[in-house]
Coordinates of C-alpha atoms in Angstrom, one line a residue:
X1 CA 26.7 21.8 -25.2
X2 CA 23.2 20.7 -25.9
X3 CA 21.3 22.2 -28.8
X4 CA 19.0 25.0 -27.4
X5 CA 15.9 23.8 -29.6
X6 CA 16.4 20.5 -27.8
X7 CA 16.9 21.8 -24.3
X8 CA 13.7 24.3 -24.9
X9 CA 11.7 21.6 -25.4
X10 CA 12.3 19.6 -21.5
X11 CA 12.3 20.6 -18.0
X12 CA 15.3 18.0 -17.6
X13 CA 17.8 16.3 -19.7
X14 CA 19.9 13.5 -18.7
X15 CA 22.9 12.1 -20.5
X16 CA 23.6 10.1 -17.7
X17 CA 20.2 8.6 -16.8
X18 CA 19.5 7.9 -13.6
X19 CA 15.5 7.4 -14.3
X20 CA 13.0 8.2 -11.0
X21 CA 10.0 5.9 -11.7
X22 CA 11.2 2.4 -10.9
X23 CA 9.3 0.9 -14.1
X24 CA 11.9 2.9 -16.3
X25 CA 14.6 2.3 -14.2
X26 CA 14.1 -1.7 -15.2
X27 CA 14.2 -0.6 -18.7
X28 CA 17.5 0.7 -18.1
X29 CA 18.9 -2.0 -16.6
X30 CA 17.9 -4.4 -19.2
X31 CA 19.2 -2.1 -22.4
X32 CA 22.2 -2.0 -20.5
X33 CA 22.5 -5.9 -19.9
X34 CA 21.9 -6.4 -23.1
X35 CA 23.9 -3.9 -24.7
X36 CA 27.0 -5.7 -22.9
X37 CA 30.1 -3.5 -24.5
X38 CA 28.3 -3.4 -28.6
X39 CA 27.1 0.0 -30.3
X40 CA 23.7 -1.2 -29.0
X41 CA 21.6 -3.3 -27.8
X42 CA 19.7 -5.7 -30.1
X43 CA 15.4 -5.3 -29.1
X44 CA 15.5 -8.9 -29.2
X45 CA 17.8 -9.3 -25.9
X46 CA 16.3 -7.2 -24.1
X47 CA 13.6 -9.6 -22.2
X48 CA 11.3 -8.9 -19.1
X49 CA 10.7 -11.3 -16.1
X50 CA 6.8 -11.5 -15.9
X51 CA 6.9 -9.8 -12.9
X52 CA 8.4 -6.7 -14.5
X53 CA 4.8 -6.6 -16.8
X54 CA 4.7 -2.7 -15.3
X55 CA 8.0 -2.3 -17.0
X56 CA 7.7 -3.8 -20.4
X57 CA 4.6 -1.6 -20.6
X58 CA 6.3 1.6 -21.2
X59 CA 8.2 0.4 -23.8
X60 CA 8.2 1.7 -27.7
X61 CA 10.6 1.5 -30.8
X62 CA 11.1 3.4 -33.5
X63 CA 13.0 2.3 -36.7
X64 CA 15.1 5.3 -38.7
X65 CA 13.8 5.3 -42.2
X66 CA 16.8 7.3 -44.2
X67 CA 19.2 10.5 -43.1
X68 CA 16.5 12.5 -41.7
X69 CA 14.9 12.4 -38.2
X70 CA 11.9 10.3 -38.8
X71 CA 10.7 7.2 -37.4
X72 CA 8.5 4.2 -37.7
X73 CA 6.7 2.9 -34.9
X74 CA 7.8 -1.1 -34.8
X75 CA 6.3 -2.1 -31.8
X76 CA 4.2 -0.6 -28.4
X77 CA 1.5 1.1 -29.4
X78 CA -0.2 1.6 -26.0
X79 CA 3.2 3.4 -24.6
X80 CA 3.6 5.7 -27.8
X81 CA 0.3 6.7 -27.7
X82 CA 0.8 8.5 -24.0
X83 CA 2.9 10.8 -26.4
X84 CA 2.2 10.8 -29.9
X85 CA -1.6 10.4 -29.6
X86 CA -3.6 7.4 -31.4
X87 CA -1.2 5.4 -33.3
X88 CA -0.7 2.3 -35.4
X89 CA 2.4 -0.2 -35.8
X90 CA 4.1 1.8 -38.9
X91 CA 3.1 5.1 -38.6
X92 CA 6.2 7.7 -38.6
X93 CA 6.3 10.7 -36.2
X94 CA 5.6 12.8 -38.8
X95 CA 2.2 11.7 -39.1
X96 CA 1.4 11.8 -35.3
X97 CA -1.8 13.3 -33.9
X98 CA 0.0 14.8 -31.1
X99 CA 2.3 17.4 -32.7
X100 CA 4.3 18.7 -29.6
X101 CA 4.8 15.4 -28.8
X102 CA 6.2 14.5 -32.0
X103 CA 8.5 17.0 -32.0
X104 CA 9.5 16.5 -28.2
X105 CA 10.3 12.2 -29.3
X106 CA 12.2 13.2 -32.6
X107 CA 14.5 15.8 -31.4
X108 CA 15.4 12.8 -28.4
X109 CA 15.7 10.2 -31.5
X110 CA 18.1 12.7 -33.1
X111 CA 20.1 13.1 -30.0
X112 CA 20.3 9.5 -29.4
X113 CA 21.2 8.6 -33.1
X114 CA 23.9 11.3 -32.9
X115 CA 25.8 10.2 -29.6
X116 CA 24.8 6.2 -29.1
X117 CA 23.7 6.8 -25.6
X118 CA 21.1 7.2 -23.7
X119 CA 19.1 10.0 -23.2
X120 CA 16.3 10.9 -20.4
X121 CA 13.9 13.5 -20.7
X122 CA 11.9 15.3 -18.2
X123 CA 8.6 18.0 -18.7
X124 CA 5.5 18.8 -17.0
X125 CA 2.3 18.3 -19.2
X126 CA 0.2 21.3 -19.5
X127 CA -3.5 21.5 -20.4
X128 CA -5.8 24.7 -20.4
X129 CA -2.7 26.2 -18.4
X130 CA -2.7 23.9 -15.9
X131 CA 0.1 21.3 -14.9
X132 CA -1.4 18.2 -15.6
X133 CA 1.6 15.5 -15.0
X134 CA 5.4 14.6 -14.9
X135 CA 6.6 12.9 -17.9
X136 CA 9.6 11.2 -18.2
X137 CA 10.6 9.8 -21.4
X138 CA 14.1 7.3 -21.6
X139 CA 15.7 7.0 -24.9
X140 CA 17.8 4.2 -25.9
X141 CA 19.7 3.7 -29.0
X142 CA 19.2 0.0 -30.8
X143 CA 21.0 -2.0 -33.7
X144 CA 20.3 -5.3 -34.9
X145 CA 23.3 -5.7 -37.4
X146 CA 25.5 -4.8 -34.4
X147 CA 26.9 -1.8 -36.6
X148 CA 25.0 1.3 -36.4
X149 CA 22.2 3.0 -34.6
X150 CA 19.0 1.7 -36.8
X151 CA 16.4 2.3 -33.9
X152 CA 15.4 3.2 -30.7
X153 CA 14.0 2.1 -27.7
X154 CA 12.2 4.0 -25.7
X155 CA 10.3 4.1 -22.4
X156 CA 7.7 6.7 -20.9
X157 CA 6.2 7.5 -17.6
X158 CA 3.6 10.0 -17.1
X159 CA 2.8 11.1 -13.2
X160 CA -0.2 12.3 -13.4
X161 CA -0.9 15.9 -11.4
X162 CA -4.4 16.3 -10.7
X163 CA -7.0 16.0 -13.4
X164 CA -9.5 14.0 -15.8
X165 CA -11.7 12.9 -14.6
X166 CA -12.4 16.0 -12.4
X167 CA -13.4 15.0 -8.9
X168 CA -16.3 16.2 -7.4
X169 CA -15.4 18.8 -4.6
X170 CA -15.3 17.7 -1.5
X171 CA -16.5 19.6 1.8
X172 CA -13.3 20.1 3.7
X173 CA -15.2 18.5 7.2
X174 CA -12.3 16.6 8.2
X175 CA -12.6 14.2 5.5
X176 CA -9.7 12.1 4.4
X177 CA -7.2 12.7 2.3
X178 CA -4.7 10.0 1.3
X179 CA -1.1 11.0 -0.3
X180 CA 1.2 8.7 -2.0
X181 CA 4.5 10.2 -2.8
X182 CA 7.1 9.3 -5.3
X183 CA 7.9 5.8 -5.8
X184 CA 5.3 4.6 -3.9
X185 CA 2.5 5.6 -6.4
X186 CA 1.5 1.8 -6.9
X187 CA 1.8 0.9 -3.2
X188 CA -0.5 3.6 -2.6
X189 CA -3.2 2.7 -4.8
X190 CA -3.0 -0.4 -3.0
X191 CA -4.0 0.8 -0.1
X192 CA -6.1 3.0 -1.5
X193 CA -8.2 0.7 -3.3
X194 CA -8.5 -1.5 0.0
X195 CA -9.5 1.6 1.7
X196 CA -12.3 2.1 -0.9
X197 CA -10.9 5.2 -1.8
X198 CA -8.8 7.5 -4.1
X199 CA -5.4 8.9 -3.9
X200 CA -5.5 12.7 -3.3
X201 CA -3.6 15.0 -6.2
X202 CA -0.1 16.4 -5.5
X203 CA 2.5 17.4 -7.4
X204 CA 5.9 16.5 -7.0
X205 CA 8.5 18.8 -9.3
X206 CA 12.5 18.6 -9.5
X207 CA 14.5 21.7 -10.4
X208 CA 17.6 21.5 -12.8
X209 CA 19.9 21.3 -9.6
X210 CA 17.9 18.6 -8.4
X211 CA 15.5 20.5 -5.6
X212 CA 12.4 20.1 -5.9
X213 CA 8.7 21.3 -4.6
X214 CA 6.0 18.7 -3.2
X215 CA 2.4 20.2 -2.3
X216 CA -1.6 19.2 -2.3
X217 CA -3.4 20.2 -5.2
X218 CA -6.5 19.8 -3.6
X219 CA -7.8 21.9 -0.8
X220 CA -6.9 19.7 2.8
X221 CA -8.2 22.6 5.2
X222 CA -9.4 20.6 8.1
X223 CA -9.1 17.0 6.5
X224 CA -7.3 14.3 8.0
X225 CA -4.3 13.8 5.9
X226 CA -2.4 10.9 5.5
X227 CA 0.9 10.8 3.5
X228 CA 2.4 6.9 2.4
X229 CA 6.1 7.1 1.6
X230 CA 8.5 4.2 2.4
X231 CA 11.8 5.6 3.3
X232 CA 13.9 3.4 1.7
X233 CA 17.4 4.1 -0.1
X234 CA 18.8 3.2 -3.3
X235 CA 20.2 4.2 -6.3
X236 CA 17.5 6.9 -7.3
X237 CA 17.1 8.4 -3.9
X238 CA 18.7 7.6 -0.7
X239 CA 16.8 7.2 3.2
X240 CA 17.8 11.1 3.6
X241 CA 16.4 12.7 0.5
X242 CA 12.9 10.4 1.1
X243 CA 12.6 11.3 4.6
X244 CA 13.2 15.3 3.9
X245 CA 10.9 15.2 1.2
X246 CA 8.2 13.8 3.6
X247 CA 8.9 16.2 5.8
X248 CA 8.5 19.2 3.5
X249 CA 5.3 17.7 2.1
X250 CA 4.3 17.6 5.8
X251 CA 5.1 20.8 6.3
X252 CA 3.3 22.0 3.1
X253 CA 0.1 20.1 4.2
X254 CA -0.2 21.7 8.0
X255 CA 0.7 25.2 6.0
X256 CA -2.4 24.6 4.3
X257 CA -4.6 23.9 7.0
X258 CA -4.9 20.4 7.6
X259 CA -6.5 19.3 10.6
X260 CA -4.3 16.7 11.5
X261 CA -1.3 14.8 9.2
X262 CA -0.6 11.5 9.5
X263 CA 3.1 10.3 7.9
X264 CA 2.4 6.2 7.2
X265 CA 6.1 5.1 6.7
X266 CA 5.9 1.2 6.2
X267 CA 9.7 1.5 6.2
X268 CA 11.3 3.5 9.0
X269 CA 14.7 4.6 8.2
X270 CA 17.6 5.6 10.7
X271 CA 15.7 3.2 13.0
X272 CA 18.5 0.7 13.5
X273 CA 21.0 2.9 15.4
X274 CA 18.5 3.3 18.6
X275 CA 20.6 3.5 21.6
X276 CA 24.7 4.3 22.4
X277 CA 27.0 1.0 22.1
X278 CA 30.0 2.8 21.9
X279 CA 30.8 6.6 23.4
X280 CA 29.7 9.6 21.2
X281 CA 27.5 6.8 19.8
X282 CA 24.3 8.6 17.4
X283 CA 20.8 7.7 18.6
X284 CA 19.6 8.5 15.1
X285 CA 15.7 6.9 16.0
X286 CA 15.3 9.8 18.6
X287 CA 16.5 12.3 15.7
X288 CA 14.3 11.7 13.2
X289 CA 11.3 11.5 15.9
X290 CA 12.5 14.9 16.4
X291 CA 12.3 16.3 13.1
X292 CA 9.1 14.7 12.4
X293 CA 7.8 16.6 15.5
X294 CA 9.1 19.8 14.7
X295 CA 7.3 20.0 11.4
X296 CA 4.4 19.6 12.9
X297 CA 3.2 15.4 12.3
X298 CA 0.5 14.7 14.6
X299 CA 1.2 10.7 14.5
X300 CA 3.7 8.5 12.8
X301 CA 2.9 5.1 11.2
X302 CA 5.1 2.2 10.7
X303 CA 5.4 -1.2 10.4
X304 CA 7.7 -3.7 12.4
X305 CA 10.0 -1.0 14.1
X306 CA 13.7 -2.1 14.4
X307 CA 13.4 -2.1 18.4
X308 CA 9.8 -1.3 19.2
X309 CA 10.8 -0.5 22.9
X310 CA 12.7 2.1 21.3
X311 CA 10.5 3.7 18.6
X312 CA 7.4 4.0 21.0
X313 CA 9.7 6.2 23.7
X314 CA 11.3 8.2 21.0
X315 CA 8.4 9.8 19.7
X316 CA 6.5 12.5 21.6
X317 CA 3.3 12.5 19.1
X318 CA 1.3 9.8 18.4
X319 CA 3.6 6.6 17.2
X320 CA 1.5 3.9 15.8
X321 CA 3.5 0.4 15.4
X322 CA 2.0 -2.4 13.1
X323 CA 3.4 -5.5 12.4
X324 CA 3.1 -8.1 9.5
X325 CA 2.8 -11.7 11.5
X326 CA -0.6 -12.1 11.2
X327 CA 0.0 -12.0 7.6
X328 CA 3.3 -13.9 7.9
X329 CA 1.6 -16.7 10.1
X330 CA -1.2 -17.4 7.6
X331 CA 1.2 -17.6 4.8
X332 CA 3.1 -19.9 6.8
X333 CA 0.0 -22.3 8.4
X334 CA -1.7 -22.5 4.9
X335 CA 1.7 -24.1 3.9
X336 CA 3.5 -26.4 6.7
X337 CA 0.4 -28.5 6.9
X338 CA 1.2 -31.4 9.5
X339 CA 5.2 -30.9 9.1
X340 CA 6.6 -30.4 12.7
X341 CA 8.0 -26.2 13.0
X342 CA 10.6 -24.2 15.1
X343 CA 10.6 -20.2 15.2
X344 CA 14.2 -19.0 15.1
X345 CA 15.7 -15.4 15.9
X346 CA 18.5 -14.5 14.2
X347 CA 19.8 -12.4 17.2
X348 CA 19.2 -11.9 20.6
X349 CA 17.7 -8.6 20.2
X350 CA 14.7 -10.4 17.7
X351 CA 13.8 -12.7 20.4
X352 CA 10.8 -11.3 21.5
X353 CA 9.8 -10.9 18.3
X354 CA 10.4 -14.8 17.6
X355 CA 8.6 -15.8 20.7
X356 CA 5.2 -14.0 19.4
X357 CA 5.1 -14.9 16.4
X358 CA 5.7 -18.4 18.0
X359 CA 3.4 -18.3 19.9
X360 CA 1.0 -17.2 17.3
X361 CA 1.8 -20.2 15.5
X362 CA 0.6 -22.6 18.4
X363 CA -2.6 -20.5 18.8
X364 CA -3.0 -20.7 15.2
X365 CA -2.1 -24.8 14.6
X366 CA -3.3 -25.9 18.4
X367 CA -0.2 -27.7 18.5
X368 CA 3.2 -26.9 20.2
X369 CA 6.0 -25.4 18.3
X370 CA 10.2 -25.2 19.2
X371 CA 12.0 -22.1 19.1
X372 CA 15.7 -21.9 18.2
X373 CA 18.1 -18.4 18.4
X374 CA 21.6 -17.8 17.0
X375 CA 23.9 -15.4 18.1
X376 CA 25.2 -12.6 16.9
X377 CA 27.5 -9.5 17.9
X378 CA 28.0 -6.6 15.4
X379 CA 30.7 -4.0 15.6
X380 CA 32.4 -2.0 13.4
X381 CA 30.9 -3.6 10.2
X382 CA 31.9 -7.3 11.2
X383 CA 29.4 -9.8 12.1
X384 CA 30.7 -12.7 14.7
X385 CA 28.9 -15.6 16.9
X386 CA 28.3 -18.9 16.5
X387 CA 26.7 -19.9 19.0
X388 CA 23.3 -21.9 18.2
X389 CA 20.7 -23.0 20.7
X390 CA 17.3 -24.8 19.9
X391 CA 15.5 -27.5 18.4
X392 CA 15.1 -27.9 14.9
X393 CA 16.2 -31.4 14.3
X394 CA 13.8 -32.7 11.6
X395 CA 11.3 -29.7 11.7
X396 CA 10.5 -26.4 9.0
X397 CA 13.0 -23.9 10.5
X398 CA 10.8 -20.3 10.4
X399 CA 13.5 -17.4 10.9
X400 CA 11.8 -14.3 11.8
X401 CA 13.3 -10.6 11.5
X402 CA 12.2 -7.1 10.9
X403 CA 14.6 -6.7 7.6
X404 CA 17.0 -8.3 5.2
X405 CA 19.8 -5.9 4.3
X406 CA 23.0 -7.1 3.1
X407 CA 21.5 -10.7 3.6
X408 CA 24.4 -12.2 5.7
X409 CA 22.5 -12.6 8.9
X410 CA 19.9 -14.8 7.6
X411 CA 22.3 -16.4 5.5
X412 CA 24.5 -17.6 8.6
X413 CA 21.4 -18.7 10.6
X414 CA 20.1 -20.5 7.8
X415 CA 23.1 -22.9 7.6
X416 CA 23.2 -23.0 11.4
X417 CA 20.0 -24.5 11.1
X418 CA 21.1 -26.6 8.4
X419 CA 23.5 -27.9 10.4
X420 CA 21.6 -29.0 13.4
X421 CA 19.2 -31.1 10.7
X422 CA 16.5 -28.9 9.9
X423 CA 14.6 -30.7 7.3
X424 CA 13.4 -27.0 5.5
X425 CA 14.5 -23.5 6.1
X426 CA 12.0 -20.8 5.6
X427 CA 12.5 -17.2 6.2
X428 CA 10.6 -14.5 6.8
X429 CA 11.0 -10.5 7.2
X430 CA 9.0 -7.8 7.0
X431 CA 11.8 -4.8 4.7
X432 CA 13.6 -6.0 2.1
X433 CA 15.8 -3.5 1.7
X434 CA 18.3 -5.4 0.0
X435 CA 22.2 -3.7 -1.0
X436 CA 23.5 -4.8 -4.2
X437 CA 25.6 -7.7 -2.7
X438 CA 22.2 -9.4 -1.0
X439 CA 21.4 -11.2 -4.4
X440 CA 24.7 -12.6 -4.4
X441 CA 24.9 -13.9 -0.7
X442 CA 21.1 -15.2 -0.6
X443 CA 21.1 -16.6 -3.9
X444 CA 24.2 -19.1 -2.5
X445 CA 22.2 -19.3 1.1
X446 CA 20.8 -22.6 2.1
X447 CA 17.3 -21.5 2.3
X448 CA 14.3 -23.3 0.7
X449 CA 12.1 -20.0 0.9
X450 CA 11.9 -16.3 1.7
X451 CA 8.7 -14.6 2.8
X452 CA 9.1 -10.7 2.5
X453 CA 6.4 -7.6 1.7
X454 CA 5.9 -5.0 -0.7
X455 CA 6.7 -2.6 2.3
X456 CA 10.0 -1.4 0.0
X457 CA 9.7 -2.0 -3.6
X458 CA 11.6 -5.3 -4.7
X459 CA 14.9 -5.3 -6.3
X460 CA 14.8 -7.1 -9.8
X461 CA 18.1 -8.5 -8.8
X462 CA 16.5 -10.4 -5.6
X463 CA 13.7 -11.8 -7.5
X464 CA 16.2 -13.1 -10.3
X465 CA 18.8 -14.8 -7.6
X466 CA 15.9 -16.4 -5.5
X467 CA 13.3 -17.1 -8.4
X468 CA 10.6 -19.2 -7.2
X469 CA 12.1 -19.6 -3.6
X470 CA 10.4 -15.7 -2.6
X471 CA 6.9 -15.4 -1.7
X472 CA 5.5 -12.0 -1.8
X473 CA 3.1 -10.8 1.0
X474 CA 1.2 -7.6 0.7
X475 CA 0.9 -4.9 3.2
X476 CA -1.2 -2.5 1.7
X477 CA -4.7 -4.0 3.1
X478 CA -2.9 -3.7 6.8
X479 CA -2.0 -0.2 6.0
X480 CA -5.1 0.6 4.7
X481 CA -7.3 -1.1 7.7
X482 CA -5.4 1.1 9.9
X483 CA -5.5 4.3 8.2
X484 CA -9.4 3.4 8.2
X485 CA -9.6 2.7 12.5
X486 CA -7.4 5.6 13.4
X487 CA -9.7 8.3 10.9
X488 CA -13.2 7.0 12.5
X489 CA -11.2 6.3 16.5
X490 CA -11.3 2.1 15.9
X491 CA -9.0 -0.6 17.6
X492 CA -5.4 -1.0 16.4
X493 CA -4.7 -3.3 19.3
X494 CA -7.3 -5.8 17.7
X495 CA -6.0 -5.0 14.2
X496 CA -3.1 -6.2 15.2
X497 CA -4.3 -9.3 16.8
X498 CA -6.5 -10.7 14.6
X499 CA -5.1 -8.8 11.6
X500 CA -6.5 -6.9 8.4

């Protein structure tokens, strides 16, 4: 049903936008909030938290002047300029420097001013008859008398390829290569500027039926590769379709002659089903070790396994586990000051985990601290346990575990702890891989503060229902000290006790 000039024009159209980069998927969500059952959304209700800068960065609006397709530019000149060229508040796209880009934004404005909906927009950037980068462009209809379509919003993201500068060649003498794939573009240059490096070129291209191709576009024969995807789900992409694109780009990289790839997987998914509680039971950890090693992987890096015990037997190549509580424990002894502490584990199965990070903390503070566990029994989807041993009378209660999912189980131990006088209760876990009903449960729970990391990209909803109660640690510089140890044969073992 769409017009052929318009779908010549894009790789992709969307009339049900389901955006990939996360910085327009925020922009989505907040035309949407503010839209709230009108014609459109007014540009003056749609607001960004100041976390969300990345976000509110792509944005642009153009104002229909009369019947035809023309538009003023009203506001983001930096974002309409990825497009339209150099360009000042009240130009009109008929006057852009960028001509194909012109033409790509007013055939979406028309589209958009027609039907009242949204409209995303996919193409690859070409230069000198090379692919250059992705593009995705979001169009959003606007109207400030609450009446008719007078403007547009629009967002744009541009995934840049390989390109400008050009690099200068590298000798392909087992040098490194660092990959960061999809949404963890920003994570990656992270590490990669901790590592003193740069992130190596791929490209990254979905089909029409939603397939797609992921290779190098720089040579890798005999380099040390390392590829940093978080294998997270959610509404773009779940835990299955990350962890097969790894494994094709894996795939692609030992193809063309890698020396040795290293997958860094911050997040792990499929880790939490490691072992047979009931019969015919999955042991989905084992599975995915298998896949990685039939592709080919040569080691595996991840942070804070579910069950280490069960990750390190699982994997026939090289499995490298870090964990964050060197980084949690300075956070937290920067912070408690003289205030008396107890380390609590949510479960049985996280007491080990409690007791050396408890530990840690004595080391750390030279003075003793209590440890506390709830427990907790999990079958079929329904949590149960109440049983509560410890000492936290009085003292900062520290709950320490590997993830925060749905939010329940640190919810629940939080008000145990509440409840056997604990004067604060702190959290802290390493994925927060939070489901849509976490914001809800942990913005109710009795906790004065959550620690989590940037291992997983943070839900906007989480940071709105906790606010100024969630403290943000960053992995990247542990990610990126240990990609440097394992390339030139260093110590993870003192990595990870004295930490990055």
């Amino acid at each position: 049903m769409t017009d052929p000039p318009l779908k010549r024009l894009f790789d992709r159209l969307d009339f049900a936008p389901q955006p990939k980069r996360f910085e327009l998927q925020i922009v989505h969500e907040r035309w949407e909030a503010a839209r709230d059952g009108a014609v459109a959304a007014k540009r003056s209700a749609i607001s960004f938290a100041p976390q969300e800068r990345n976000a509110a960065e792509t944005v642009f609006v153009h104002r229909f002047e009369g019947p035809g397709d023309d538009g003023v530019l009203t506001e983001g000149v930096s974002a309409a300029a990825t497009l339209l060229g150099p360009c000042r508040i009240g130009d009109r796209l008929s006057e852009a420097t960028d001509r194909r880009g012109a033409v790509r934004l007013r055939r979406l404005l028309k589209e958009v001013r027609r039907s009242g909906q949204p409209v995303l927009a996919q193409y690859t950037g070409v230069e000198h008859g090379r692919d250059r980068a992705i593009v995705e462009i979001l169009a959003m209809p606007l109207s400030e008398d609450g009446r008719t379509v007078d403007s547009a919003l629009a967002a744009i993201s541009a995934h840049v390829l390989d390109g400008a500068p050009a690099r200068t060649p590298r000798e392909s003498d087992g040098g490194l290569a660092l990959f960061a794939l999809g949404a963890n573009a920003a994570f990656g240059e992270d590490v990669a500027q901790a590592l003193g490096a740069e992130l190596t070129p791929l490209e990254d291209r979905e089909f029409e039926d939603r397939e797609y191709k992921i290779r190098p576009l720089e040579n890798v024969r005999g380099r040390d590769c390392y590829a940093v995807f978080t294998l997270h789900g959610d509404h773009v992409a779940s835990s299955a379709d990350r962890l097969c694109k790894l494994l094709f780009f894996i795939g692609a990289l030992k193809d063309a002659g890698a020396a040795r790839v290293t997958a860094v997987t911050p997040y792990l998914c499929f880790s939490r089903k490691d072992r047979r509680t009931k019969p015919r039971d999955p042991v989905t950890t084992r599975y995915v070790a298998q896949l990685f090693e039939a592709i080919g992987t040569d080691r595996l890096i991840c942070i804070d396994a579910h069950n280490i015990a069960a990750f390190q037997n699982a994997f026939r190549c090289e499995a490298v586990h870090l964990d964050a509580q060197s980084l949690f424990a300075r956070r937290v002894v920067a912070d408690v000051k003289d205030s008396p502490i107890a380390v609590v584990s949510p479960d049985l199965g996280g007491e080990k985990r409690a007791e050396l990070f408890r530990l840690r903390l004595e080391r750390m503070l030279k003075r003793p601290v209590a440890k506390a566990f709830m427990d907790k029994y999990r079958s079929e989807g329904r949590v149960v346990g109440d049983i509560f041993a410890g000492d936290v009378k009085d003292r900062i209660a520290i709950i320490i575990d590997d993830l925060i999912a749905g939010g329940g189980t640190v919810a629940r131990t939080a008000a145990a702890c509440r409840a056997n006088g604990a004067a604060d209760v702190w959290a802290a876990a390493t994925h927060g891989v939070f489901s849509e009903a976490a914001a809800g449960v942990l913005a109710n729970a009795p906790i004065d503060r959550l620690i989590i990391t940037d291992s997983v990209p943070l839900a906007p909803a989480i940071a709105t229902a906790l606010g100024d109660r969630l403290t943000l640690v960053s992995v990247a510089g542990l990610v990126a000290e240990a990609i440097r140890r394992l390339h030139a044969n260093g110590s993870i073992t003192q990595l990870l006790e004295e930490g990055p």
